[in-house]
CSV table of C-alpha atoms in Angstrom, one decimal:
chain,number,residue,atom,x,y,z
R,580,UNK,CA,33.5,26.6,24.9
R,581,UNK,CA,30.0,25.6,26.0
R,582,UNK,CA,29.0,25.0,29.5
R,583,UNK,CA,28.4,22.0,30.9
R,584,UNK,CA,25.0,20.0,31.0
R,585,UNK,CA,24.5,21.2,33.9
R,586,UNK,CA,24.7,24.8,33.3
R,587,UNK,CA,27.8,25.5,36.2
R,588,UNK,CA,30.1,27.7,33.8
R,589,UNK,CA,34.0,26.1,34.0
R,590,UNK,CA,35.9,28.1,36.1
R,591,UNK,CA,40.3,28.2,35.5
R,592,UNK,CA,42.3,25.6,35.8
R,593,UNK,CA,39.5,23.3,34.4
R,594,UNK,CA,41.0,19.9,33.1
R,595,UNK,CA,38.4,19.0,29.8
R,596,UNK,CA,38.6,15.5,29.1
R,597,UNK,CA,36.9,14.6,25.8
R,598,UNK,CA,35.5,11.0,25.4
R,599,UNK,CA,33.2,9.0,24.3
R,600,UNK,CA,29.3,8.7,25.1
R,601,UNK,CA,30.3,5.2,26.9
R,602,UNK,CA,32.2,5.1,29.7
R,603,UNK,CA,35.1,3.5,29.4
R,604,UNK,CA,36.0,0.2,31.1
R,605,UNK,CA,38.1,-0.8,33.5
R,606,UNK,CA,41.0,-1.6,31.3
R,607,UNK,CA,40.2,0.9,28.6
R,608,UNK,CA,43.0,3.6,28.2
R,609,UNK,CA,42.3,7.1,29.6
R,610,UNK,CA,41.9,9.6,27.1
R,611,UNK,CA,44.9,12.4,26.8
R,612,UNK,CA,43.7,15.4,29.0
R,613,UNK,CA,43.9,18.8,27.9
R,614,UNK,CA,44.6,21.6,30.7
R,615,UNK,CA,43.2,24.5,30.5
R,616,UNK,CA,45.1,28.1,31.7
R,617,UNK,CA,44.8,28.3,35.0
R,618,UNK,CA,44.7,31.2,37.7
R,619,UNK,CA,47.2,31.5,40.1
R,620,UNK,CA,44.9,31.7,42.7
R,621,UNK,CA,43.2,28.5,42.1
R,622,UNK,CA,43.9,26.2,44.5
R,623,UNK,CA,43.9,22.4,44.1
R,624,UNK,CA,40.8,21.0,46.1
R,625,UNK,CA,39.0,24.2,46.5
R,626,UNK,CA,36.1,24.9,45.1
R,627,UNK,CA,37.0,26.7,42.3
R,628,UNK,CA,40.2,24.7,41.8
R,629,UNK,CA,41.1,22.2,38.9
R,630,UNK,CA,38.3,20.3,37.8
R,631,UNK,CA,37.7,17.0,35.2
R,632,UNK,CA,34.9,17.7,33.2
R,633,UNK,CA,34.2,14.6,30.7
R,634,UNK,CA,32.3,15.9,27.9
R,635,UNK,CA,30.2,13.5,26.1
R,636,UNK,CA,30.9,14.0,22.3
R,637,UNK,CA,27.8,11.4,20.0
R,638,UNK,CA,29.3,9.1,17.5
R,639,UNK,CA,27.7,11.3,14.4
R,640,UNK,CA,28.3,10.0,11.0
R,641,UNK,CA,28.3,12.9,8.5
R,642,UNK,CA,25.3,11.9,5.8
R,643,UNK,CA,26.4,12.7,2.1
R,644,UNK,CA,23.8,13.1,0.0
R,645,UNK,CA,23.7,10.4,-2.8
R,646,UNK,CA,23.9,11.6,-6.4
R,647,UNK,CA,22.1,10.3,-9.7
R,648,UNK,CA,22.0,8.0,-10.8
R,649,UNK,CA,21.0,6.2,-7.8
R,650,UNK,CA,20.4,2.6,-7.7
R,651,UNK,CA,18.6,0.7,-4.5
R,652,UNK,CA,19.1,-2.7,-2.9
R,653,UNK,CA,15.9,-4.2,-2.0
R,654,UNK,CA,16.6,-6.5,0.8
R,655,UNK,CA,13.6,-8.6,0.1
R,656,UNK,CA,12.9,-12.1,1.3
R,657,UNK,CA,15.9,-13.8,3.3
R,658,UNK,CA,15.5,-17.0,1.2
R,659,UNK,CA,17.2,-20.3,2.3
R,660,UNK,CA,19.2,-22.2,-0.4
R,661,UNK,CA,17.5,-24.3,-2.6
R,662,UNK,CA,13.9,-23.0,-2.0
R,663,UNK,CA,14.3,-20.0,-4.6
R,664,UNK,CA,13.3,-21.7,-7.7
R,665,UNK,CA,10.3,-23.0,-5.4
R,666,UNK,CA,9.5,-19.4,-4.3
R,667,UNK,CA,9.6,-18.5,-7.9
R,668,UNK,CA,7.4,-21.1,-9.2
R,669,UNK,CA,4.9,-19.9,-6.9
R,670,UNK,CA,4.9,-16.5,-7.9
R,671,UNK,CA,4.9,-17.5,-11.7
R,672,UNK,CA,1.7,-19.3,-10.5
R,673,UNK,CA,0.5,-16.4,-8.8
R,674,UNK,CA,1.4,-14.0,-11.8
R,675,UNK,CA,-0.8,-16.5,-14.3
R,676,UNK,CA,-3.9,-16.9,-12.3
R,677,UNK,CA,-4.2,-13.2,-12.1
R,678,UNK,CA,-3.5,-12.6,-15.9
R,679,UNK,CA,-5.3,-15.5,-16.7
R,680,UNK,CA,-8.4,-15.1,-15.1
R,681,UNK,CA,-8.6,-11.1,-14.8
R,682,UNK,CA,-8.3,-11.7,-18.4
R,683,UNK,CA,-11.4,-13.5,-19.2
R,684,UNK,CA,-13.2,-11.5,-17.0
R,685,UNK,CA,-12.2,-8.7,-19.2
R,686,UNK,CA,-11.7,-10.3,-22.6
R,687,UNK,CA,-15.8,-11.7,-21.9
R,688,UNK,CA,-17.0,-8.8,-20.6
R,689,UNK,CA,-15.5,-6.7,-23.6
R,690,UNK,CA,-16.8,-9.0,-26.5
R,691,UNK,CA,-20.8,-10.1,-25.1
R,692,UNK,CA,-22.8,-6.9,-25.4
R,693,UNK,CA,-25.6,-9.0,-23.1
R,694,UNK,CA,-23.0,-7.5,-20.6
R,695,UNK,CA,-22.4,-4.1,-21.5
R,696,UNK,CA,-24.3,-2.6,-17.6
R,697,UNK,CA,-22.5,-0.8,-15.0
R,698,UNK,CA,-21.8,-3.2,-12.8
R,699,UNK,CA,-19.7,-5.1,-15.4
R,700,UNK,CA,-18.3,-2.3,-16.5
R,701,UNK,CA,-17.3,-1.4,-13.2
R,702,UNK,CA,-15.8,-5.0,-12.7
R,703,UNK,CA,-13.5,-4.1,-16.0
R,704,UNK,CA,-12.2,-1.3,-14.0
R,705,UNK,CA,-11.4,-3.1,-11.0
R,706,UNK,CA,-9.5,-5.8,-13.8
R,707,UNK,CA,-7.6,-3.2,-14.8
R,708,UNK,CA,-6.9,-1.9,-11.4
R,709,UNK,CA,-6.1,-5.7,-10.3
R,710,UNK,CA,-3.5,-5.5,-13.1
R,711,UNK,CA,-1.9,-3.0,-12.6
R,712,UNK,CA,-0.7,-3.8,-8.7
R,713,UNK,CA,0.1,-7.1,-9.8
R,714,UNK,CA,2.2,-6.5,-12.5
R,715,UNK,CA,4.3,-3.6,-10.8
R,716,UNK,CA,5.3,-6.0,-8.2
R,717,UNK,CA,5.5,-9.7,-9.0
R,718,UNK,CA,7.8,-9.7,-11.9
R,719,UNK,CA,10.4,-8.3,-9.8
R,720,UNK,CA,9.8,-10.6,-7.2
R,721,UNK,CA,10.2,-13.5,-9.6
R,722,UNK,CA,13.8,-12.4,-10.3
R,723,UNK,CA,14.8,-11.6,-6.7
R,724,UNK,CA,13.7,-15.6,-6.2
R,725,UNK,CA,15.1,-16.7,-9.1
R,726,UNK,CA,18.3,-15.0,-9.7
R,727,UNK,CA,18.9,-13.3,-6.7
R,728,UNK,CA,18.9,-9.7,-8.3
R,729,UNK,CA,18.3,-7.4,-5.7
R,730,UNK,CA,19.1,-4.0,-7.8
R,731,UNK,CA,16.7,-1.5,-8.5
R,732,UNK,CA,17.3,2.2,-10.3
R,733,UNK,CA,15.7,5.0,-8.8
R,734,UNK,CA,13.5,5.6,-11.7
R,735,UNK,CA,11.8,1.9,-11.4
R,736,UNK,CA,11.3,2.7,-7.5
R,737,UNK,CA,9.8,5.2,-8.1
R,738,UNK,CA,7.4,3.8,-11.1
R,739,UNK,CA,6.8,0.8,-9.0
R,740,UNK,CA,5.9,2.7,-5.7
R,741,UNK,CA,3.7,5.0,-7.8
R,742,UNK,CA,1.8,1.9,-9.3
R,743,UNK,CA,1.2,0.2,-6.1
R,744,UNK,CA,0.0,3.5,-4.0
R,745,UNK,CA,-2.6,3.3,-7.2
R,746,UNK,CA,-3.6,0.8,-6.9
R,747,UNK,CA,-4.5,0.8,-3.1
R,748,UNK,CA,-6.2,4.2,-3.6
R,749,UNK,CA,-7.8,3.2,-7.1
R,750,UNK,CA,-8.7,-0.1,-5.5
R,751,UNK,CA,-10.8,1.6,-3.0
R,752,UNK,CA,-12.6,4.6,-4.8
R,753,UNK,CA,-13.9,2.0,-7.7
R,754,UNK,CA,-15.0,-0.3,-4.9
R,755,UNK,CA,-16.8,3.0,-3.6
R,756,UNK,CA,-18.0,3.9,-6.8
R,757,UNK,CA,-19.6,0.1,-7.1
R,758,UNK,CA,-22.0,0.4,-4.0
R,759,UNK,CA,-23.1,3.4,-5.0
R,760,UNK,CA,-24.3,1.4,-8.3
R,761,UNK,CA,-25.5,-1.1,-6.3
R,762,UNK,CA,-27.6,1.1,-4.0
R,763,UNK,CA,-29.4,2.7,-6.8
R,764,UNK,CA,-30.0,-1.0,-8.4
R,765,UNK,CA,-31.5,-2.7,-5.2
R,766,UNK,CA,-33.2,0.7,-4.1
R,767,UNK,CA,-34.5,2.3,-7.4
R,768,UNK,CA,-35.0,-1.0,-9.5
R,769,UNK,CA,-37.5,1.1,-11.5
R,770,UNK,CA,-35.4,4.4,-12.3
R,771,UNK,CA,-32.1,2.6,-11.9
R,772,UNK,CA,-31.4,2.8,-16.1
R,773,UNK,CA,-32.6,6.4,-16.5
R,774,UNK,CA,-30.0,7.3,-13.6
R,775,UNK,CA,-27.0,5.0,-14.1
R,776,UNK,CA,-26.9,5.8,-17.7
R,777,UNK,CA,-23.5,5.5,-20.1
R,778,UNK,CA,-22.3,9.3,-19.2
R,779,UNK,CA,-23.1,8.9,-16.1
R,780,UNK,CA,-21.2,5.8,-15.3
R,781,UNK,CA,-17.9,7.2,-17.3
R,782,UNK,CA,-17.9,9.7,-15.3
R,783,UNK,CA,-18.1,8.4,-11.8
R,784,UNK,CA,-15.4,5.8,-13.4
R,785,UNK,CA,-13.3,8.9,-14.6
R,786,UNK,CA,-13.6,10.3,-10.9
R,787,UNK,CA,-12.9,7.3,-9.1
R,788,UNK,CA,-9.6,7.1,-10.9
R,789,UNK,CA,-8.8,10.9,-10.8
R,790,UNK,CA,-9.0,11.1,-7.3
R,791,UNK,CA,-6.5,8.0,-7.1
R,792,UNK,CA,-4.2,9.7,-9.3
R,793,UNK,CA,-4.2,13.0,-8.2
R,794,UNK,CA,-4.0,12.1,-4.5
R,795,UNK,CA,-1.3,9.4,-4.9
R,796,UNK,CA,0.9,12.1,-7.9
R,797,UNK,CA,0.8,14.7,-4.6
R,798,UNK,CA,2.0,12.2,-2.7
R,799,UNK,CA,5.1,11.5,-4.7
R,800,UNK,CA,5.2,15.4,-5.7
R,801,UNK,CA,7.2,15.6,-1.9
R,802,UNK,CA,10.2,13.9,-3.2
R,803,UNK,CA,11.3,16.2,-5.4
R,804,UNK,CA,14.7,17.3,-4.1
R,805,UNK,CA,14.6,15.7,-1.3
R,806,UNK,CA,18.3,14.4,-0.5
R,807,UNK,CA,18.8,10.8,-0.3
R,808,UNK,CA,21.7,8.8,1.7
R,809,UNK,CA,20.6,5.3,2.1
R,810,UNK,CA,19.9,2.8,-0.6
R,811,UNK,CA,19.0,-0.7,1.0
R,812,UNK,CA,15.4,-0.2,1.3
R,813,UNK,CA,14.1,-2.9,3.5
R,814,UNK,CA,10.8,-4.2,2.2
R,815,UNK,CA,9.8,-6.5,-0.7
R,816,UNK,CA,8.8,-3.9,-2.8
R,817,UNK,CA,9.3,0.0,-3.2
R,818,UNK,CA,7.1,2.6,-1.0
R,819,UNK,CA,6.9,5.9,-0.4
R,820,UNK,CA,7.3,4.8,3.4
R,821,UNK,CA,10.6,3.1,1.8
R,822,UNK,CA,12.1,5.3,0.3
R,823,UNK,CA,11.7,8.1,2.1
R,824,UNK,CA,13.4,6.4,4.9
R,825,UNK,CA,16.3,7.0,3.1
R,826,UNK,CA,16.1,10.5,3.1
R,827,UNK,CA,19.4,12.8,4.9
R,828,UNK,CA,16.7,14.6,7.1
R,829,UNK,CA,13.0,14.2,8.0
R,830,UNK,CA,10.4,14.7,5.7
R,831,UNK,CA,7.0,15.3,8.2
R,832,UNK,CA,4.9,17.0,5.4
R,833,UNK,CA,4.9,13.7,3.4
R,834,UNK,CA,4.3,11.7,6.0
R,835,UNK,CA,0.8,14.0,7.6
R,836,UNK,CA,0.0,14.1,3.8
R,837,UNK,CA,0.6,10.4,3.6
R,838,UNK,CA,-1.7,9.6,6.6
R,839,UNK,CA,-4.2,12.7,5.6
R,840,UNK,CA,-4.7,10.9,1.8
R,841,UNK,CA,-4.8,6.6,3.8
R,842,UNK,CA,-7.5,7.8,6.0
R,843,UNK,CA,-9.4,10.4,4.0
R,844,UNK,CA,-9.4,7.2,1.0
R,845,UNK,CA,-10.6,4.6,3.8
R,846,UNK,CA,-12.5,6.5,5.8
R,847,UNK,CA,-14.9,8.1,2.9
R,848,UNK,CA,-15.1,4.7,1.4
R,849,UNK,CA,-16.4,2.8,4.3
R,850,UNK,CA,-18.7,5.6,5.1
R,851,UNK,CA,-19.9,5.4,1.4
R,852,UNK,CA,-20.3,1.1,1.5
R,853,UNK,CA,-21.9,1.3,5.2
R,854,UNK,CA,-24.3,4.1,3.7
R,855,UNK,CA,-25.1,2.0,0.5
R,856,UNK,CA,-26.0,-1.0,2.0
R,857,UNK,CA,-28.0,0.6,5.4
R,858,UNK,CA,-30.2,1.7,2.5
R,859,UNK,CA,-29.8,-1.7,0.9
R,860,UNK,CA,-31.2,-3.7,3.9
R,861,UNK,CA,-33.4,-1.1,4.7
R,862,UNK,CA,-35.1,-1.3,1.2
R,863,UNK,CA,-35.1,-5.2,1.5
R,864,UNK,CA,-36.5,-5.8,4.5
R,865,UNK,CA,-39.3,-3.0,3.6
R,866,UNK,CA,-40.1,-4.9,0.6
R,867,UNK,CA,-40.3,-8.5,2.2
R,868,UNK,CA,-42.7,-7.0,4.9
R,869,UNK,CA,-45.0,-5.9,1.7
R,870,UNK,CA,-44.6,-8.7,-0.2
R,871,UNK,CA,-42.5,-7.3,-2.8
R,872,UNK,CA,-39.9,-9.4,-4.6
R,873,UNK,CA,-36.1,-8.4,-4.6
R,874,UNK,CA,-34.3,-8.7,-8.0
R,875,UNK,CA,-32.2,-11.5,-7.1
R,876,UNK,CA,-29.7,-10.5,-9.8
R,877,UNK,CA,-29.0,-6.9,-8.2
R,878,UNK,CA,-28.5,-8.6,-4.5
R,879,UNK,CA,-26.4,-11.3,-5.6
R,880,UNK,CA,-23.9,-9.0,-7.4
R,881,UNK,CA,-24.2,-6.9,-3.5
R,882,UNK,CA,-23.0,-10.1,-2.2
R,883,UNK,CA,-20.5,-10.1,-4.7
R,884,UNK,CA,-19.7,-6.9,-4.6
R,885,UNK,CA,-19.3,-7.0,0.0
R,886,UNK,CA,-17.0,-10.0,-0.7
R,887,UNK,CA,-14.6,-8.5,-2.9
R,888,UNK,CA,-14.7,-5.4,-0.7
R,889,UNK,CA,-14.0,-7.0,3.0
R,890,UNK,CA,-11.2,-9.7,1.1
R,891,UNK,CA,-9.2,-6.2,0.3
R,892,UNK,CA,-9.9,-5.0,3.7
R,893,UNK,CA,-9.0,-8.1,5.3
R,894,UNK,CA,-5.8,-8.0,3.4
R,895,UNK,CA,-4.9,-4.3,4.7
R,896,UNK,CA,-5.7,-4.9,8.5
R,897,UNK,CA,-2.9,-7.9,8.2
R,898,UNK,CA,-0.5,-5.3,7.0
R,899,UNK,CA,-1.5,-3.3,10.2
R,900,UNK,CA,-1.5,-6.2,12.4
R,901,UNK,CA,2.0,-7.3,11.3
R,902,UNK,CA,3.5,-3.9,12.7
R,903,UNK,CA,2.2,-4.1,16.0
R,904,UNK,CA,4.3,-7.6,16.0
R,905,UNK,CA,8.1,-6.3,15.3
R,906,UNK,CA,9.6,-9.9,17.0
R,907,UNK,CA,7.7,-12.3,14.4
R,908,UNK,CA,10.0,-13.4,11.8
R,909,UNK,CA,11.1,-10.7,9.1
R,910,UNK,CA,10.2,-13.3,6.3
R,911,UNK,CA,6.8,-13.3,7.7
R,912,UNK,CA,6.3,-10.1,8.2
R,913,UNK,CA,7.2,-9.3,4.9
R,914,UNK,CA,4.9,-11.9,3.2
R,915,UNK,CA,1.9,-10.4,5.0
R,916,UNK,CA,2.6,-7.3,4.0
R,917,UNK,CA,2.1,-8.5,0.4
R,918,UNK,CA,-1.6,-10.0,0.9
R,919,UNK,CA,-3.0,-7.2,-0.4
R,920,UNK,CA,-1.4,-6.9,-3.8
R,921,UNK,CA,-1.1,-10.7,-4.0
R,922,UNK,CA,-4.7,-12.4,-3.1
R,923,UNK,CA,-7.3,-9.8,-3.9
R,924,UNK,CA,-6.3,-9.7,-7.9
R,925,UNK,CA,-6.2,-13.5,-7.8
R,926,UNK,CA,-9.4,-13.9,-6.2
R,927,UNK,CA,-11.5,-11.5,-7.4
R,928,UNK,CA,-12.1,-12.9,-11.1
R,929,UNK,CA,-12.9,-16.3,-9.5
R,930,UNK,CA,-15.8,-15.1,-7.0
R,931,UNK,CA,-17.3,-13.0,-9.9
R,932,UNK,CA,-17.2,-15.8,-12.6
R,933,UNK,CA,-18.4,-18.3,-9.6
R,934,UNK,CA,-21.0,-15.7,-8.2
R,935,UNK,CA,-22.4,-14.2,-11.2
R,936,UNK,CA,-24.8,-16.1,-13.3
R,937,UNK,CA,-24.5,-13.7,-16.2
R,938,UNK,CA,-20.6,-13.4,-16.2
R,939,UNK,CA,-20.3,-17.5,-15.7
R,940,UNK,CA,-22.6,-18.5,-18.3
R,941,UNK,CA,-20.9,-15.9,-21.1
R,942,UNK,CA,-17.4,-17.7,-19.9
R,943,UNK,CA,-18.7,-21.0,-20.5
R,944,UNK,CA,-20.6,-19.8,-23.8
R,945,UNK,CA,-17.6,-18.5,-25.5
R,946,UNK,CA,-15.2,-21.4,-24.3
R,947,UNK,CA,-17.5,-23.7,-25.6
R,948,UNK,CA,-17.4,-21.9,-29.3
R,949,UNK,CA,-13.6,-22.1,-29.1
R,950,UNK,CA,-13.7,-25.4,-28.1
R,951,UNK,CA,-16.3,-26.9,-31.0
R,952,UNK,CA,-14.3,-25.0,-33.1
R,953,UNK,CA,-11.3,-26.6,-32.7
């Protein structure tokens, strides 16, 4: 038998009470003894005379790893009765503005050659980017507020996890990949086709989203036979973080890979954006004290371009915020959490159709066709 905490090895005629970690009460039954051999020249009350050692035994529940096929629980939103056919009108809402007006965007973009240039090229990416969060999360969160349905199979976790960590990291290289254009149009007006051409710009497209892949794929690479003994995940939507919890035993490589790929994404990204437009207001503020003009159309879609890029930010720092604030209600915590997949997609399409003079009279162009038409 082990020694003691304390190290002081039990001598004969030790009496080893086993108990549990809490002391028990006053009127809590004393646990059955059981009396070790003793020598016969022990001697009760000397020092090396019968003793009571309580050993403190943990509670530990044996974890059996879960076998597929698994299927979670999302706990999701704790919603009072009555209000879920609210909560789900809401997110139908939610869900139609983003398809609807991502798909303009796109659809206008696609169709009026007049705006066939990077920048609107790049904005088809972010569409498609926008899309693809959205989708992965709100039509499940419609039927958790309209039926209830909290079940999940491990395969649609895992497909919904993997869409959203995309779209964070996808989200962020394009937006990257978009002041770099916009740097080369406010800085090099004059050379700005001959080095943005159509290769060119597929390719820093191709690598923004290969780097978003292949970083978020490694990510998920780590759960491959990892055991699993928990299925309530507690978020609105599936995570790595989430999932992971539920792992029988620690998993620290994902998570300093996890932290490695949300800072190496952020950090290059803002270093890239800061870069672009130091060189952006250095260039305009050169030009206004020679009197040069500034194409108005390549620093209005900058201003574009900054919004989008600090509404997305904004979104994330909530997130962060909410975690340094565990005592705020769970509902709200959760619906913070959610900003970021919920408000950029919806917004975006409506600050470049307001923002853009090109994209916002090609909209009202073609609406009007449909419109005589009919």
């Amino acid at each position: 038998m082990a020694p003691p905490t304390g190290g002081e090895p039990m001598g004969r005629g030790t009496h080893v009470v086993l108990s549990g970690c809490a002391p028990p009460g006053p009127m809590d039954a004393v646990p059955a003894t059981r009396r070790l051999p003793s020598s016969p020249t022990s001697r009760p009350g000397s020092r090396g005379g019968p003793r009571r050692v309580v050993l403190c035994m943990e509670n530990i529940t044996r974890l059996t790893p879960l076998k597929q096929p698994i299927v979670f629980e999302l706990e999701g939103f704790d919603v009072p009765p009555g209000y879920g056919s609210l909560l789900f009108i809401l997110a139908l809402f939610n869900l139609i503005l983003v398809l609807l007006g991502n798909g303009v965007v796109a659809f206008v973009i696609i169709i009026d050659k007049n705006l066939h240039k990077p920048m609107f090229i790049l904005v088809c990416h972010l569409v498609a980017c926008d899309l693809l969060g959205s989708t992965a999360m709100l039509p499940r969160l419609m039927m958790h507020f309209l039926t209830g349905q909290k079940k999940i199979t491990y395969a649609l976790a895992l497909t919904q996890a993997l869409s959203v960590h995309t779209y964070g990291a996808a989200m962020q290289t394009i937006l990257g990949t978009m002041a770099y254009d916009r740097y080369f149009a406010v800085c090099e007006p004059l050379r700005y086709s001959t080095i943005m051409t159509s290769a060119r710009l597929h390719t820093y497209c191709a690598v923004a989203w290969i780097i978003a892949l292949v970083l978020i794929s490694v990510l998920f690479a780590f759960h491959i036979n990892v055991e699993l003994c928990g299925t309530t995940i507690k978020y609105v939507f599936c995570s790595n973080r989430s999932i992971l919890a539920l792992a029988c035993s620690p998993t620290p490589i994902n998570n300093i890979y996890g932290l490695f790929i949300t800072w190496f994404i952020s950090i290059s990204v803002f270093l890239i954006v800061a870069f672009s437009y130091f060189r952006i207001l250095h260039a305009s503020v050169k030009r206004r004290r020679t009197g040069s003009s500034i194409n108005s159309k390549a620093f209005r879609t900058c201003a574009i371009h900054i919004a989008v890029y600090l509404i997305h930010k904004v979104a994330v720092l909530v997130i962060v915020v909410t975690y340094r604030f565990p005592s705020a209600s769970q509902n709200i915590n959760k619906f913070l959490s959610i900003l970021f997949i919920i408000i950029p997609p919806a917004v975006n399409p409506i600050i470049y159709g307001l923002a853009s003079k090109e994209l916002r009279e090609s909209i009202i162009k073609h609406f009007s066709k449909v419109s005589h038409r009919k």
